[in-house]
Coordinates of C-alpha atoms in Angstrom, one line a residue:
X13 CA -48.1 33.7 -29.1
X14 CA -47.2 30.9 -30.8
X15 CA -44.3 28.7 -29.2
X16 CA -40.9 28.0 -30.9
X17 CA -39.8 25.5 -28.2
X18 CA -41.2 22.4 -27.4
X19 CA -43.8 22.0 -24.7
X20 CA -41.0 20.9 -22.4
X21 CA -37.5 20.1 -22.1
X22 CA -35.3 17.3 -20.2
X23 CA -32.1 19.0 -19.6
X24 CA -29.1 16.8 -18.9
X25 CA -27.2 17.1 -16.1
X26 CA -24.2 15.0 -14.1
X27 CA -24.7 11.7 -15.2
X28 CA -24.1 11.2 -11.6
X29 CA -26.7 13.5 -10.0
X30 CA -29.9 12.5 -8.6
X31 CA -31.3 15.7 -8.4
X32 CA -34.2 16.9 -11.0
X33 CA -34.8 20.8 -10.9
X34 CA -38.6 20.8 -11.9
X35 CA -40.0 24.2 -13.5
X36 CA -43.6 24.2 -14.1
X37 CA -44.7 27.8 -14.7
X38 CA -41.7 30.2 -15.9
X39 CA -43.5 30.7 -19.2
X40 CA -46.0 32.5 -20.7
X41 CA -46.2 31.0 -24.0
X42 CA -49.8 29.7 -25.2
X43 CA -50.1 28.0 -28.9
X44 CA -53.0 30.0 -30.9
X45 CA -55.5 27.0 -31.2
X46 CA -55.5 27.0 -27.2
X47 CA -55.4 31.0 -26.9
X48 CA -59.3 30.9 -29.4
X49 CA -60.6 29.2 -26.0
X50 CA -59.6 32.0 -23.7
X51 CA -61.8 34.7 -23.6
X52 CA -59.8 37.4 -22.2
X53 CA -58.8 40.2 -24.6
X54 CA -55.1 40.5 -25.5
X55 CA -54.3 42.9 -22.8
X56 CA -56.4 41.4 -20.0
X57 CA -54.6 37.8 -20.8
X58 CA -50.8 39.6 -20.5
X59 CA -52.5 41.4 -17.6
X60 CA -53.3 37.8 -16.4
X61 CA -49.8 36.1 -17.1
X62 CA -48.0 38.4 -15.2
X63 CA -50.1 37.6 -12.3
X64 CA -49.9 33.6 -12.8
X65 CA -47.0 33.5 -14.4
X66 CA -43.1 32.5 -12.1
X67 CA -41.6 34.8 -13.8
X68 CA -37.6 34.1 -14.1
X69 CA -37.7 30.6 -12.6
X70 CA -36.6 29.0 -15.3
X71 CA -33.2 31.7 -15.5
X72 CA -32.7 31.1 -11.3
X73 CA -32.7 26.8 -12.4
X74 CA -30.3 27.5 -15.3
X75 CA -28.2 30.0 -13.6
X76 CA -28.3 27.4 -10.6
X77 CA -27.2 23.9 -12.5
X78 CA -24.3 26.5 -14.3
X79 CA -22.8 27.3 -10.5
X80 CA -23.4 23.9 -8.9
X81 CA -20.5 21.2 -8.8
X82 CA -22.5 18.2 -10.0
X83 CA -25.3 19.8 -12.7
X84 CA -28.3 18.6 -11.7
X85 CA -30.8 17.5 -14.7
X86 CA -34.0 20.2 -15.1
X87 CA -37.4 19.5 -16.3
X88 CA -38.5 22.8 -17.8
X89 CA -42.2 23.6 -18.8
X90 CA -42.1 25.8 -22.0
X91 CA -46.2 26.8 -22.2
X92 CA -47.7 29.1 -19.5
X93 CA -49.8 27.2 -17.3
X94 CA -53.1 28.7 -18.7
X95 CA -52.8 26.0 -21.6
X96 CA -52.5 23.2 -18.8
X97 CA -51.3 23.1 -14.9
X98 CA -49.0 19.6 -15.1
X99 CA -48.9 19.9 -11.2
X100 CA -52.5 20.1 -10.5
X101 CA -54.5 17.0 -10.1
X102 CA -56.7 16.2 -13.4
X103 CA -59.6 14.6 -11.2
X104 CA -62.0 15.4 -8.2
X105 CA -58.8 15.1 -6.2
X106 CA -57.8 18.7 -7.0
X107 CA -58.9 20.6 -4.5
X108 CA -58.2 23.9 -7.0
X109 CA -61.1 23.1 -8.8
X110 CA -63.1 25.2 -6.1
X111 CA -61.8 28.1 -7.6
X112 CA -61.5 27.0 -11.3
X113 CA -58.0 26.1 -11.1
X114 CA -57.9 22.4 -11.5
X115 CA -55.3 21.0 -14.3
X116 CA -56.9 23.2 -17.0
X117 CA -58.1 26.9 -15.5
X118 CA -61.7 28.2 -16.1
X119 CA -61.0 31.1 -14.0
X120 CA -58.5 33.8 -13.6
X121 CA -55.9 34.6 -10.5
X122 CA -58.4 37.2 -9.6
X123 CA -61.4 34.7 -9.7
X124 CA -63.0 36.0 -13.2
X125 CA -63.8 34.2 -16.0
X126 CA -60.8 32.6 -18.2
X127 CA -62.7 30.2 -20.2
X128 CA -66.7 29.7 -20.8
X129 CA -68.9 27.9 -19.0
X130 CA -69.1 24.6 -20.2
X131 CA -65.5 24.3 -21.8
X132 CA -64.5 21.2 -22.4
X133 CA -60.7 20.6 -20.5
X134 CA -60.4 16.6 -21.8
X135 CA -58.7 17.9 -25.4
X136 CA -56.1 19.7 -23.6
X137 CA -55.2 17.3 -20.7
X138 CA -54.9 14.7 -23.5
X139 CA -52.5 17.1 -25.8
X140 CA -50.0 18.3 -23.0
X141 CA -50.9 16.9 -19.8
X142 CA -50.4 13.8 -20.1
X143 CA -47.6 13.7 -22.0
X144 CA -45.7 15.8 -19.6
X145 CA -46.6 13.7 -16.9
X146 CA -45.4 10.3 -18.8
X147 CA -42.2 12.4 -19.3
X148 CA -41.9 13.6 -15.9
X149 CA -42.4 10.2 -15.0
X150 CA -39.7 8.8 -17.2
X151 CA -37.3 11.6 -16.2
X152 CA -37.7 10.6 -12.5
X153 CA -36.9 7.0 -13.7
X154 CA -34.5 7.7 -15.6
X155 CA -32.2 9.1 -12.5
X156 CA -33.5 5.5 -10.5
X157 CA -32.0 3.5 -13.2
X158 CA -28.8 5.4 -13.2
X159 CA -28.4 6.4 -9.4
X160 CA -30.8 4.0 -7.2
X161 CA -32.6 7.3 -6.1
X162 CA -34.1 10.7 -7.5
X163 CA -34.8 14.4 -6.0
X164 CA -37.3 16.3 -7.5
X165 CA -36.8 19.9 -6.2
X166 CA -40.0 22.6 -7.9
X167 CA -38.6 26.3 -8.3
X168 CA -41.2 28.0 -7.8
X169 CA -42.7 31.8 -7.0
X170 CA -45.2 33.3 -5.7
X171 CA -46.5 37.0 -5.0
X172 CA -45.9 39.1 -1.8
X173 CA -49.6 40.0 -1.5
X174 CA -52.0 37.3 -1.5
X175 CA -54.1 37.0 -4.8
X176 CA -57.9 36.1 -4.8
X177 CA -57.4 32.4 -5.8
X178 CA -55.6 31.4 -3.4
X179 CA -57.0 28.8 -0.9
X180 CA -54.5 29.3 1.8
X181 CA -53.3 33.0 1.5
X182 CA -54.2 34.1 5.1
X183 CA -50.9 32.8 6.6
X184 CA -47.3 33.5 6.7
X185 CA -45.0 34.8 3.4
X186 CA -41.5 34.1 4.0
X187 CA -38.7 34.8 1.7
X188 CA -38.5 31.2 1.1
X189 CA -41.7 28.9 1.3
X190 CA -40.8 24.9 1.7
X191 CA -43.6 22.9 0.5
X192 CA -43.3 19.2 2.0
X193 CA -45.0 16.2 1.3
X194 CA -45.1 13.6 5.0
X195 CA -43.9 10.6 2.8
X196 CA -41.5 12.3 0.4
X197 CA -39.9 14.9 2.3
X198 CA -37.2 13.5 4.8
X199 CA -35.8 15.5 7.5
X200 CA -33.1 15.7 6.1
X201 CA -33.9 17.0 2.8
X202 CA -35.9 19.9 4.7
X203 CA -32.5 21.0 6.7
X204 CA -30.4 21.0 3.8
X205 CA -32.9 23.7 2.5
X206 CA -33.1 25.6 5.2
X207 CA -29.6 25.8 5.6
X208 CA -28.8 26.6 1.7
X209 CA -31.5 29.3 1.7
X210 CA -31.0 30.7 5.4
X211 CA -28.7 33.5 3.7
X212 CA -31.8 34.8 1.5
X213 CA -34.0 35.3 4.8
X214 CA -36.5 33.9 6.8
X215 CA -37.5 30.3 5.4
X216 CA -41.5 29.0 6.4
X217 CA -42.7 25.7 5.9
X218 CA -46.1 25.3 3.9
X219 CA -47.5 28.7 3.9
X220 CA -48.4 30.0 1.8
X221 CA -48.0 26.8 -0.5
X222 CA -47.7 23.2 0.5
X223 CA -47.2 19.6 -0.9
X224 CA -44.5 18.7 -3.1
X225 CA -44.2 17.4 -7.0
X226 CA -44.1 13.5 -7.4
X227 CA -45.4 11.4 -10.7
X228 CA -48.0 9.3 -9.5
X229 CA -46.6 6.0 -10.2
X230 CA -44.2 6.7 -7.4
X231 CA -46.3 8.7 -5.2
X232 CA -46.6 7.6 -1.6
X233 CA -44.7 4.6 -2.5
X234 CA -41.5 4.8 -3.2
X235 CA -39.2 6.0 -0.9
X236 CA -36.3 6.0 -3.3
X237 CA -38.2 9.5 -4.8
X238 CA -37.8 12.7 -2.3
X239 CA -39.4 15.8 -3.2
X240 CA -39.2 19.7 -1.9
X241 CA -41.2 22.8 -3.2
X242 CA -39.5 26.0 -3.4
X243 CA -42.0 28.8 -3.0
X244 CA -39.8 32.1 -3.7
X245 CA -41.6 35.2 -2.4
X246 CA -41.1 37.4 -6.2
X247 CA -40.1 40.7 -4.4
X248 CA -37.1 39.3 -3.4
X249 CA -35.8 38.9 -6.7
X250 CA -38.1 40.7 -9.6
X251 CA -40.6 43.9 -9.8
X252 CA -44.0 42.5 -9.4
X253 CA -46.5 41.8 -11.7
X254 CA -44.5 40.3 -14.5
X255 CA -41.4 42.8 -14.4
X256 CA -37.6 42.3 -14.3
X257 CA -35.9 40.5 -12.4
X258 CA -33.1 42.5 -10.3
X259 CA -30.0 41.7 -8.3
X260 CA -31.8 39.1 -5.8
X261 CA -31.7 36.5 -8.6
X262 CA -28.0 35.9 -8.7
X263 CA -28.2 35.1 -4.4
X264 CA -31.2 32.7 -5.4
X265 CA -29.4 31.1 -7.8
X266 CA -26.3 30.5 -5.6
X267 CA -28.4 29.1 -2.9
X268 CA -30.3 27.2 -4.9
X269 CA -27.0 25.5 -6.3
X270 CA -25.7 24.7 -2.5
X271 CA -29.0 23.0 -2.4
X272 CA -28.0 20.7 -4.9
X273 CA -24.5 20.4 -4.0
X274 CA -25.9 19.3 -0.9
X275 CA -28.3 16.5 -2.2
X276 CA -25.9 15.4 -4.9

């Protein structure tokens, strides 16, 4: 299971765009030396990824920056997020770590055990999570210094029955789930979403999922950096756990490109 690709890739895209399509957990690649720490066997771990695992994200951002009129850049994780979760908080702050799911999991989507009692997470937030943030971080800067402003937008999916880890999964499960954050989610960031993804069906705000991706250095204080969560219910688009995608992809992928369009 052994990764050809980097850990993660910048992707250029309009060198006048603003927009960064963020795509935390499309893979399920885990490098060997972190897979000796899991102890699920072979079948219970791909089991496992195709629960955790948003499958075909990555394709519906590619297919996405291809249709849009001014590319947007993507930011593309290319380990599973059972090596490390670069969205989770890698403190006390996370509240995830109730159910072992803080930057580096201890427990599985169906709360069992992932990693042993004990297990050490520091090695691994050192080795890939905090060199993805510093490169998140630098990406998000990157479109300041070239545009005066940057929009992180996280494609993201999640399952159409509610899984035992999850915090909040007693709520609604729209089509399309906008996550918001009250300092870097203007109003007018929220209506252009609705309105790209009103085609696709019903869209829900913070339910199941909530919050929105910023790097810290400019979190809750730069209002230069907006951010928007896309929670994609995955039988809208793929067979659930972990199969193919099917024909709904192509619809996300043109809505998610309006979206752009719109915030470029």
């Amino acid at each position: 299971m052994t990764p050809a690709a980097p850990s993660f890739d910048f992707l250029p895209g309009a060198a006048g765009s603003p927009v960064i399509l963020h795509v935390p957990h499309s893979a399920r690649d885990i490098p060997d030396a972190v897979r000796t720490g899991i102890v699920l066997e072979d079948a219970a771990l791909e089991r496992e990824l195709d629960h955790i695992t948003d499958s075909h994200t990555a394709r519906i951002a590619e297919e996405a920056a291809r249709l849009a009129g001014a590319a947007p850049w993507r930011f593309v994780n290319r380990l599973s997020r059972l090596v490390v979760d670069p969205e989770r908080f890698p403190d006390e702050r996370e509240e995830m770590r109730a159910v072992g799911m803080g930057a580096v999991y201890t427990r599985t989507t169906h709360r069992e055990v992932l990693r042993p009692d004990g297990f050490d997470p520091e090695p691994l937030v050192e080795r890939y999570f905090r060199p993805y943030a510093r490169a998140m971080t630098d990406a998000v800067a990157d479109r300041l210094a070239a545009v005066g402003r940057a929009v992180v937008v996280d494609v993201h999916s999640y399952p159409a029955v509610p899984l035992p880890y999850e915090l909040h999964g007693a709520g609604p499960r729209p089509p399309v789930c906008l996550g918001t954050d009250s300092f870097h989610t203007p109003p007018e960031l929220l209506a252009a979403a609705r309105k790209a993804f009103e085609g696709i069906g019903e869209t829900g705000l913070d339910s199941p999922f909530a919050g929105a991706y910023v790097p810290l250095e400019y979190y809750g204080s730069d209002p230069r950096v907006s951010a928007l969560m896309v929670e994609i219910r995955r039988d809208t688009y793929m067979t659930e756990p972990g199969g193919p995608a099917g024909p709904g992809l192509t619809a996300l992928a043109e809505a998610l490109a309006s979206l752009v369009d719109a915030l470029s």
